[in-house]
GROMACS .gro file of C-alpha atoms in nm:
model
  209
    1MET     CA    1  -5.725 -11.737 -13.277
    2THR     CA    2  -6.038 -11.695 -13.058
    3LEU     CA    3  -6.015 -11.536 -12.715
    4LEU     CA    4  -6.301 -11.605 -12.468
    5PRO     CA    5  -6.351 -11.361 -12.179
    6GLN     CA    6  -6.378 -11.525 -11.848
    7GLU     CA    7  -6.389 -11.263 -11.583
    8ALA     CA    8  -6.293 -10.913 -11.502
    9GLU     CA    9  -6.108 -10.812 -11.188
   10ARG     CA   10  -6.020 -10.484 -11.025
   11PHE     CA   11  -5.641 -10.431 -10.964
   12ASP     CA   12  -5.528 -10.119 -10.796
   13GLY     CA   13  -5.836  -9.934 -10.944
   14LEU     CA   14  -5.745 -10.052 -11.291
   15SER     CA   15  -5.946 -10.318 -11.481
   16LEU     CA   16  -5.758 -10.630 -11.597
   17LEU     CA   17  -5.945 -10.870 -11.831
   18TYR     CA   18  -5.846 -11.228 -11.802
   19TRP     CA   19  -5.884 -11.457 -12.109
   20THR     CA   20  -5.796 -11.807 -12.199
   21ILE     CA   21  -5.569 -11.876 -12.502
   22MET     CA   22  -5.460 -12.193 -12.672
   23GLY     CA   23  -5.087 -12.219 -12.641
   24PRO     CA   24  -4.855 -12.355 -12.918
   25HIS     CA   25  -4.871 -12.708 -12.756
   26GLY     CA   26  -5.240 -12.722 -12.711
   27ILE     CA   27  -5.226 -12.598 -12.350
   28ASN     CA   28  -5.485 -12.348 -12.220
   29ARG     CA   29  -5.305 -12.041 -12.095
   30ALA     CA   30  -5.433 -11.765 -11.857
   31VAL     CA   31  -5.350 -11.431 -12.010
   32GLN     CA   32  -5.410 -11.067 -11.914
   33ARG     CA   33  -5.510 -10.764 -12.116
   34LEU     CA   34  -5.336 -10.450 -11.988
   35GLU     CA   35  -5.440 -10.109 -12.109
   36PHE     CA   36  -5.211  -9.802 -12.108
   37CYS     CA   37  -5.303  -9.440 -12.195
   38ASP     CA   38  -5.089  -9.134 -12.220
   39CYS     CA   39  -4.816  -9.346 -12.358
   40ARG     CA   40  -4.691  -9.141 -12.654
   41LYS     CA   41  -4.337  -9.159 -12.512
   42GLY     CA   42  -4.359  -9.529 -12.479
   43LEU     CA   43  -4.383  -9.773 -12.182
   44GLY     CA   44  -4.024  -9.763 -12.069
   45VAL     CA   45  -3.946 -10.148 -12.095
   46LYS     CA   46  -3.661 -10.339 -12.245
   47ILE     CA   47  -3.769 -10.643 -12.445
   48THR     CA   48  -3.584 -10.953 -12.545
   49GLY     CA   49  -3.659 -11.256 -12.753
   50GLY     CA   50  -3.826 -11.315 -13.091
   51TYR     CA   51  -3.747 -11.513 -13.397
   52ARG     CA   52  -3.367 -11.543 -13.459
   53GLU     CA   53  -3.297 -11.569 -13.834
   54LEU     CA   54  -2.937 -11.681 -13.788
   55THR     CA   55  -3.020 -11.986 -13.573
   56GLY     CA   56  -3.371 -12.045 -13.659
   57GLU     CA   57  -3.473 -12.027 -13.290
   58GLU     CA   58  -3.809 -11.894 -13.201
   59PHE     CA   59  -3.874 -11.733 -12.867
   60GLY     CA   60  -4.163 -11.521 -12.750
   61ILE     CA   61  -4.124 -11.143 -12.690
   62TYR     CA   62  -4.053 -11.095 -12.321
   63ILE     CA   63  -4.019 -10.797 -12.091
   64LYS     CA   64  -3.658 -10.819 -12.002
   65ARG     CA   65  -3.650 -10.515 -11.772
   66VAL     CA   66  -3.889 -10.240 -11.656
   67VAL     CA   67  -3.689  -9.915 -11.676
   68GLY     CA   68  -3.712  -9.704 -11.355
   69GLY     CA   69  -3.905  -9.378 -11.394
   70GLY     CA   70  -4.097  -9.491 -11.704
   71LEU     CA   71  -4.469  -9.537 -11.748
   72ALA     CA   72  -4.460  -9.912 -11.694
   73ALA     CA   73  -4.254  -9.870 -11.373
   74LEU     CA   74  -4.492  -9.606 -11.235
   75ASP     CA   75  -4.799  -9.824 -11.326
   76GLY     CA   76  -4.651 -10.131 -11.167
   77ARG     CA   77  -4.836 -10.405 -11.359
   78LEU     CA   78  -4.583 -10.517 -11.610
   79LYS     CA   79  -4.305 -10.742 -11.473
   80SER     CA   80  -3.977 -10.877 -11.595
   81GLY     CA   81  -4.046 -11.203 -11.759
   82ASP     CA   82  -4.394 -11.119 -11.893
   83LEU     CA   83  -4.462 -11.269 -12.236
   84ILE     CA   84  -4.612 -11.010 -12.477
   85LEU     CA   85  -4.853 -11.200 -12.703
   86ASP     CA   86  -5.003 -10.900 -12.891
   87VAL     CA   87  -4.995 -10.518 -12.890
   88ASN     CA   88  -5.312 -10.338 -12.998
   89ASN     CA   89  -5.433 -10.672 -13.139
   90ILE     CA   90  -5.123 -10.716 -13.351
   91SER     CA   91  -4.973 -11.058 -13.278
   92LEU     CA   92  -4.606 -11.076 -13.163
   93ILE     CA   93  -4.599 -11.447 -13.204
   94GLY     CA   94  -4.313 -11.553 -13.440
   95VAL     CA   95  -4.195 -11.198 -13.518
   96THR     CA   96  -3.834 -11.080 -13.495
   97ASN     CA   97  -3.717 -10.858 -13.218
   98ASP     CA   98  -3.689 -10.565 -13.458
   99ARG     CA   99  -4.041 -10.616 -13.579
  100ALA     CA  100  -4.168 -10.622 -13.218
  101VAL     CA  101  -3.987 -10.293 -13.146
  102GLU     CA  102  -4.158 -10.145 -13.448
  103ILE     CA  103  -4.503 -10.258 -13.342
  104LEU     CA  104  -4.447 -10.116 -12.985
  105ARG     CA  105  -4.328  -9.789 -13.129
  106THR     CA  106  -4.628  -9.749 -13.366
  107ALA     CA  107  -4.858  -9.839 -13.082
  108SER     CA  108  -4.715  -9.581 -12.852
  109LEU     CA  109  -4.767  -9.306 -13.114
  110SER     CA  110  -5.136  -9.373 -13.096
  111ASN     CA  111  -5.127  -9.275 -12.727
  112HIS     CA  112  -5.305  -9.595 -12.632
  113MET     CA  113  -5.145  -9.934 -12.591
  114SER     CA  114  -5.331 -10.267 -12.521
  115LEU     CA  115  -5.098 -10.551 -12.435
  116LEU     CA  116  -5.199 -10.911 -12.401
  117ILE     CA  117  -4.946 -11.089 -12.175
  118ALA     CA  118  -4.899 -11.427 -12.031
  119ARG     CA  119  -4.741 -11.492 -11.694
  120ASP     CA  120  -4.744 -11.862 -11.619
  121ASP     CA  121  -4.508 -12.157 -11.575
  122GLU     CA  122  -4.459 -12.205 -11.943
  123SER     CA  123  -4.355 -11.845 -12.004
  124ARG     CA  124  -4.129 -11.858 -11.701
  125ARG     CA  125  -3.951 -12.169 -11.828
  126GLU     CA  126  -3.900 -12.015 -12.172
  127PHE     CA  127  -3.780 -11.685 -12.028
  128ALA     CA  128  -3.531 -11.864 -11.808
  129GLU     CA  129  -3.397 -12.049 -12.112
  130LEU     CA  130  -3.378 -11.729 -12.311
  131MET     CA  131  -3.192 -11.542 -12.040
  132GLU     CA  132  -2.954 -11.831 -11.984
  133LYS     CA  133  -2.854 -11.831 -12.352
  134TYR     CA  134  -2.883 -11.461 -12.456
  135GLY     CA  135  -2.930 -11.275 -12.123
  136SER     CA  136  -2.576 -11.137 -12.084
  137ASN     CA  137  -2.471 -10.792 -12.206
  138ASN     CA  138  -2.388 -10.943 -12.545
  139ILE     CA  139  -2.436 -10.740 -12.854
  140THR     CA  140  -2.622 -11.044 -13.004
  141ALA     CA  141  -2.863 -11.079 -12.718
  142SER     CA  142  -3.158 -10.925 -12.912
  143GLY     CA  143  -3.236 -10.683 -12.630
  144ARG     CA  144  -3.431 -10.372 -12.726
  145ILE     CA  145  -3.590 -10.081 -12.539
  146SER     CA  146  -3.943  -9.969 -12.616
  147PRO     CA  147  -3.984  -9.609 -12.737
  148THR     CA  148  -3.991  -9.441 -12.388
  149GLN     CA  149  -3.619  -9.424 -12.335
  150LEU     CA  150  -3.553  -9.376 -12.697
  151SER     CA  151  -3.718  -9.038 -12.679
  152THR     CA  152  -3.514  -8.933 -12.371
  153GLY     CA  153  -3.185  -9.070 -12.503
  154LYS     CA  154  -3.138  -9.315 -12.218
  155LEU     CA  155  -3.047  -9.660 -12.340
  156THR     CA  156  -3.046  -9.851 -12.012
  157ASP     CA  157  -2.860 -10.192 -12.025
  158THR     CA  158  -2.775 -10.152 -12.392
  159ALA     CA  159  -2.440 -10.317 -12.479
  160SER     CA  160  -2.208 -10.058 -12.622
  161SER     CA  161  -1.838  -9.994 -12.640
  162SER     CA  162  -1.679  -9.650 -12.640
  163SER     CA  163  -1.327  -9.521 -12.644
  164SER     CA  164  -1.231  -9.209 -12.462
  165SER     CA  165  -0.914  -9.003 -12.504
  166ARG     CA  166  -0.753  -8.823 -12.211
  167SER     CA  167  -0.540  -8.516 -12.272
  168GLU     CA  168  -0.293  -8.408 -12.018
  169SER     CA  169  -0.130  -8.069 -11.974
  170PRO     CA  170   0.243  -8.079 -12.051
  171GLN     CA  171   0.319  -7.953 -11.698
  172LEU     CA  172   0.162  -8.269 -11.555
  173LEU     CA  173   0.362  -8.516 -11.764
  174SER     CA  174   0.637  -8.697 -11.577
  175PRO     CA  175   0.980  -8.713 -11.731
  176LYS     CA  176   1.066  -9.022 -11.936
  177GLU     CA  177   1.272  -9.285 -11.769
  178GLY     CA  178   1.646  -9.258 -11.841
  179SER     CA  179   1.636  -8.888 -11.954
  180PRO     CA  180   1.822  -8.634 -11.739
  181PRO     CA  181   1.599  -8.406 -11.539
  182THR     CA  182   1.551  -8.071 -11.693
  183PRO     CA  183   1.726  -7.811 -11.476
  184THR     CA  184   1.513  -7.559 -11.329
  185PRO     CA  185   1.623  -7.204 -11.429
  186HIS     CA  186   1.715  -6.973 -11.143
  187LEU     CA  187   1.619  -6.614 -11.185
  188THR     CA  188   1.814  -6.342 -10.999
  189LEU     CA  189   1.593  -6.064 -10.901
  190PRO     CA  190   1.745  -5.716 -10.861
  191THR     CA  191   1.786  -5.598 -10.506
  192PRO     CA  192   1.563  -5.300 -10.456
  193SER     CA  193   1.763  -4.987 -10.407
  194THR     CA  194   1.737  -4.792 -10.081
  195PRO     CA  195   1.550  -4.463 -10.149
  196ARG     CA  196   1.764  -4.157 -10.101
  197THR     CA  197   1.683  -3.919  -9.821
  198ARG     CA  198   1.732  -3.548  -9.889
  199PRO     CA  199   1.912  -3.365  -9.602
  200ARG     CA  200   1.691  -3.138  -9.398
  201THR     CA  201   1.766  -2.771  -9.435
  202PRO     CA  202   1.775  -2.595  -9.097
  203PRO     CA  203   1.504  -2.338  -9.059
  204VAL     CA  204   1.616  -1.973  -9.114
  205THR     CA  205   1.542  -1.733  -8.838
  206VAL     CA  206   1.461  -1.374  -8.940
  207SER     CA  207   1.461  -1.097  -8.679
  208PHE     CA  208   1.343  -0.743  -8.709
  209SER     CA  209   1.508  -0.463  -8.510
   0.00000   0.00000   0.00000
């Protein structure tokens, strides 16, 4: 696949290279090359799509969500719905979701990521179809997070189920229905005795003659 550079444009002080790529249906597509540095912890994006072996469906790899506080969110260029065509010149076309996550993780470890993305009518149509079919918080939705949040332990929007047990102190449990109430014991405290008072001895007067 041959990419022909057309023009360079300044965007918020960062250089974006625009190319033309031949789409799967013979349509010329405008794409962008985005460069990221200091990305050893990842971009902080959630991706969706890819080849689905169970159904044989093939979707592109899309940015499903940009995680707040991550590198991509702070940078501001990647958007939800962007189609990632390659990462560091490794194509994501036709790969599974797991393979795309692996490629993103490997690229982030190099501390430099170069993403070729498409943001056009064709990608928007496919992304809308993908989200309509698999966009809910379903465990089969093929949503993944790029390595940023994996390192911090935050798995935003990941479908998970957890069970929690709640222990209650016996004193807080209400009595069962139909059972007689437990009588409250009455304690009789001894009455404090009145302290005895010793009689006062009258003073003795001694006289000298």
